[in-house]
Amino acid sequence: MRPLTDDETKALFEKLAKYIGWNIAMLIDRPDEQYCFRLGKDREYYVSESIMRKAVSISRENLVSLGTFFGKFTKSGQFRLHYEVWVTPGGEMPFLYRNNVLKAHLGRVTEDVPAHSGVIGFGLASHTTTAMRAPDPTGICVLHQADVGEYMRDEDGEGIG
C-alpha cells in the first residue's frame, strides 16, 4: 500500500466533495485518531495510521485488504466509488430530515452491495442488493448516517452528530 499522488488525491477529494461536502476534513483529522488514504492494486482504502503502521510488516503479496474500501481508480485515472445508491426525488427530502431510505425511494443501486456496507455520503446499506429488490416498498434500504446538509441544520453549533 502506498500513499496517494497529488492527482489521485485531487480525483478522490473531488468525488467525495460531491457527496459529503466540507466534511472531507473530518475524514482525515478525527478526534480519536489520525486516518489516511492508501492505494493498493488501484483500490482506495481508508485506514487508521496505527493499523497502517502495523500492516507494514505484511508483504504486499499477502496483504489482501487494509481498512475500509472506498472505491477504485480506473485506467484513465478517474475515481469510482464502490457502492452507490440513487435516491428518487421524492426520497430526497425525507432523507435530508434524517429519515432512512425506503425501498419506495430507491432509484438505483450498484450491483452486489453486501448488507451493512457503508454507502459514502449517505448511510449504511441495510440489506444486500437482491434483498433491496424485494417487493416490500416500505422496507428500509439505507440507514441514515450523515448527509451534506447536516452542518446547516446544526442549530447548537456543537458539530455534527
Short mmCIF file of C-alpha atoms in Angstrom, two decimals:
data_model
loop_
_atom_site.label_atom_id
_atom_site.label_comp_id
_atom_site.label_asym_id
_atom_site.label_seq_id
_atom_site.Cartn_x
_atom_site.Cartn_y
_atom_site.Cartn_z
CA MET A 1 0.00 0.00 0.00
CA ARG A 2 1.27 3.42 -0.88
CA PRO A 3 0.15 7.00 -0.25
CA LEU A 4 -1.81 8.77 -2.97
CA THR A 5 -0.16 11.01 -5.53
CA ASP A 6 -1.37 14.60 -5.88
CA ASP A 7 -3.51 13.75 -8.93
CA GLU A 8 -5.07 10.75 -7.18
CA THR A 9 -5.79 12.81 -4.06
CA LYS A 10 -7.44 15.51 -6.16
CA ALA A 11 -9.62 12.96 -8.01
CA LEU A 12 -10.65 11.28 -4.73
CA PHE A 13 -11.50 14.51 -2.91
CA GLU A 14 -13.43 15.93 -5.89
CA LYS A 15 -15.59 12.80 -5.97
CA LEU A 16 -16.12 12.78 -2.19
CA ALA A 17 -16.92 16.52 -2.15
CA LYS A 18 -19.98 15.82 -4.31
CA TYR A 19 -21.37 13.59 -1.57
CA ILE A 20 -20.11 14.87 1.78
CA GLY A 21 -19.10 18.47 1.06
CA TRP A 22 -16.83 20.15 3.60
CA ASN A 23 -16.90 17.08 5.84
CA ILE A 24 -13.90 15.68 3.94
CA ALA A 25 -11.65 17.27 6.56
CA MET A 26 -13.37 15.18 9.24
CA LEU A 27 -12.24 12.01 7.49
CA ILE A 28 -8.57 12.88 7.98
CA ASP A 29 -8.50 14.99 11.17
CA ARG A 30 -10.53 12.90 13.57
CA PRO A 31 -10.53 13.46 17.33
CA ASP A 32 -9.97 9.79 18.15
CA GLU A 33 -7.08 9.01 15.79
CA GLN A 34 -5.43 10.13 12.56
CA TYR A 35 -6.69 8.42 9.40
CA CYS A 36 -5.29 8.35 5.88
CA PHE A 37 -5.99 7.01 2.41
CA ARG A 38 -3.84 4.27 0.92
CA LEU A 39 -3.76 2.79 -2.56
CA GLY A 40 -3.16 -0.86 -3.34
CA LYS A 41 -3.79 -2.51 -6.72
CA ASP A 42 -5.78 0.54 -7.93
CA ARG A 43 -8.10 0.21 -4.93
CA GLU A 44 -8.54 3.01 -2.42
CA TYR A 45 -8.65 2.25 1.31
CA TYR A 46 -9.41 4.46 4.33
CA VAL A 47 -7.36 3.29 7.29
CA SER A 48 -6.17 4.48 10.69
CA GLU A 49 -2.48 5.29 10.89
CA SER A 50 -1.92 2.85 13.77
CA ILE A 51 -3.32 -0.06 11.70
CA MET A 52 -1.32 1.12 8.69
CA ARG A 53 1.92 1.06 10.72
CA LYS A 54 1.17 -2.47 11.91
CA ALA A 55 0.48 -3.65 8.36
CA VAL A 56 3.96 -2.63 7.20
CA SER A 57 5.26 -5.99 8.41
CA ILE A 58 2.96 -7.85 5.97
CA SER A 59 4.29 -8.38 2.45
CA ARG A 60 2.39 -6.87 -0.49
CA GLU A 61 1.61 -10.29 -1.93
CA ASN A 62 -0.04 -11.42 1.31
CA LEU A 63 -1.92 -8.19 2.08
CA VAL A 64 -5.45 -8.55 0.69
CA SER A 65 -7.17 -5.51 2.19
CA LEU A 66 -6.45 -2.76 4.69
CA GLY A 67 -9.11 -0.57 6.28
CA THR A 68 -12.37 0.46 4.64
CA PHE A 69 -12.61 0.04 0.87
CA PHE A 70 -13.83 3.32 -0.68
CA GLY A 71 -13.53 2.70 -4.39
CA LYS A 72 -11.03 2.23 -7.17
CA PHE A 73 -9.16 4.16 -9.81
CA THR A 74 -9.80 3.38 -13.46
CA LYS A 75 -7.03 3.00 -16.03
CA SER A 76 -7.65 6.63 -17.09
CA GLY A 77 -7.13 7.85 -13.50
CA GLN A 78 -10.76 8.57 -12.61
CA PHE A 79 -12.02 7.56 -9.18
CA ARG A 80 -15.14 5.39 -8.91
CA LEU A 81 -16.97 4.86 -5.63
CA HIS A 82 -17.59 1.21 -4.86
CA TYR A 83 -21.17 1.32 -3.58
CA GLU A 84 -23.64 3.95 -4.73
CA VAL A 85 -27.37 4.35 -4.10
CA TRP A 86 -29.53 6.69 -6.18
CA VAL A 87 -32.49 8.16 -4.33
CA THR A 88 -35.63 9.27 -6.20
CA PRO A 89 -36.62 12.96 -6.00
CA GLY A 90 -39.46 12.02 -3.65
CA GLY A 91 -37.00 10.42 -1.24
CA GLU A 92 -34.52 13.30 -1.06
CA MET A 93 -36.41 15.45 1.44
CA PRO A 94 -37.19 12.63 3.90
CA PHE A 95 -33.51 11.65 3.82
CA LEU A 96 -32.41 15.23 4.44
CA TYR A 97 -34.65 15.23 7.50
CA ARG A 98 -32.66 12.30 8.91
CA ASN A 99 -35.00 9.51 7.82
CA ASN A 100 -33.81 6.23 6.32
CA VAL A 101 -34.14 5.49 2.59
CA LEU A 102 -37.12 3.23 1.96
CA LYS A 103 -37.41 0.84 -0.97
CA ALA A 104 -40.07 3.12 -2.47
CA HIS A 105 -37.47 5.92 -2.59
CA LEU A 106 -34.76 3.78 -4.15
CA GLY A 107 -33.89 4.76 -7.71
CA ARG A 108 -30.92 2.50 -8.46
CA VAL A 109 -28.22 0.70 -6.54
CA THR A 110 -24.88 -0.71 -7.66
CA GLU A 111 -24.69 -4.47 -8.10
CA ASP A 112 -23.58 -6.84 -5.34
CA VAL A 113 -23.86 -4.49 -2.36
CA PRO A 114 -23.43 -6.59 0.78
CA ALA A 115 -25.55 -5.92 3.85
CA HIS A 116 -24.18 -3.39 6.35
CA SER A 117 -21.68 -1.94 3.89
CA GLY A 118 -21.05 1.79 4.01
CA VAL A 119 -22.69 3.97 1.40
CA ILE A 120 -20.48 7.05 1.24
CA GLY A 121 -22.17 10.35 1.94
CA PHE A 122 -25.45 8.65 2.69
CA GLY A 123 -25.57 5.85 5.18
CA LEU A 124 -25.37 2.15 5.73
CA ALA A 125 -26.89 -0.45 3.40
CA SER A 126 -29.37 -2.43 5.49
CA HIS A 127 -29.71 -5.33 3.02
CA THR A 128 -27.91 -6.92 0.09
CA THR A 129 -28.74 -5.79 -3.44
CA THR A 130 -31.04 -8.75 -4.04
CA ALA A 131 -32.87 -8.14 -0.76
CA MET A 132 -33.34 -4.46 -1.71
CA ARG A 133 -35.24 -5.58 -4.79
CA ALA A 134 -37.81 -7.43 -2.66
CA PRO A 135 -41.42 -6.36 -3.27
CA ASP A 136 -41.99 -4.58 0.10
CA PRO A 137 -42.00 -0.83 -0.77
CA THR A 138 -41.83 0.26 2.89
CA GLY A 139 -38.71 -1.73 3.72
CA ILE A 140 -35.65 0.25 4.77
CA CYS A 141 -32.77 0.01 2.27
CA VAL A 142 -30.27 2.58 3.56
CA LEU A 143 -29.89 3.59 7.20
CA HIS A 144 -29.27 7.33 7.52
CA GLN A 145 -25.82 8.18 8.86
CA ALA A 146 -24.94 11.64 7.51
CA ASP A 147 -25.71 13.98 4.64
CA VAL A 148 -24.39 17.18 3.12
CA GLY A 149 -27.00 19.41 4.77
CA GLU A 150 -26.32 18.43 8.38
CA TYR A 151 -23.98 21.32 9.06
CA MET A 152 -26.77 23.74 8.05
CA ARG A 153 -29.26 22.13 10.43
CA ASP A 154 -26.88 22.12 13.37
CA GLU A 155 -28.55 24.81 15.45
CA ASP A 156 -26.38 24.48 18.57
CA GLY A 157 -23.11 24.86 16.67
CA GLU A 158 -21.64 21.91 18.58
CA GLY A 159 -20.80 19.93 15.46
CA ILE A 160 -22.43 17.12 13.59
CA GLY A 161 -23.88 14.24 15.50
#
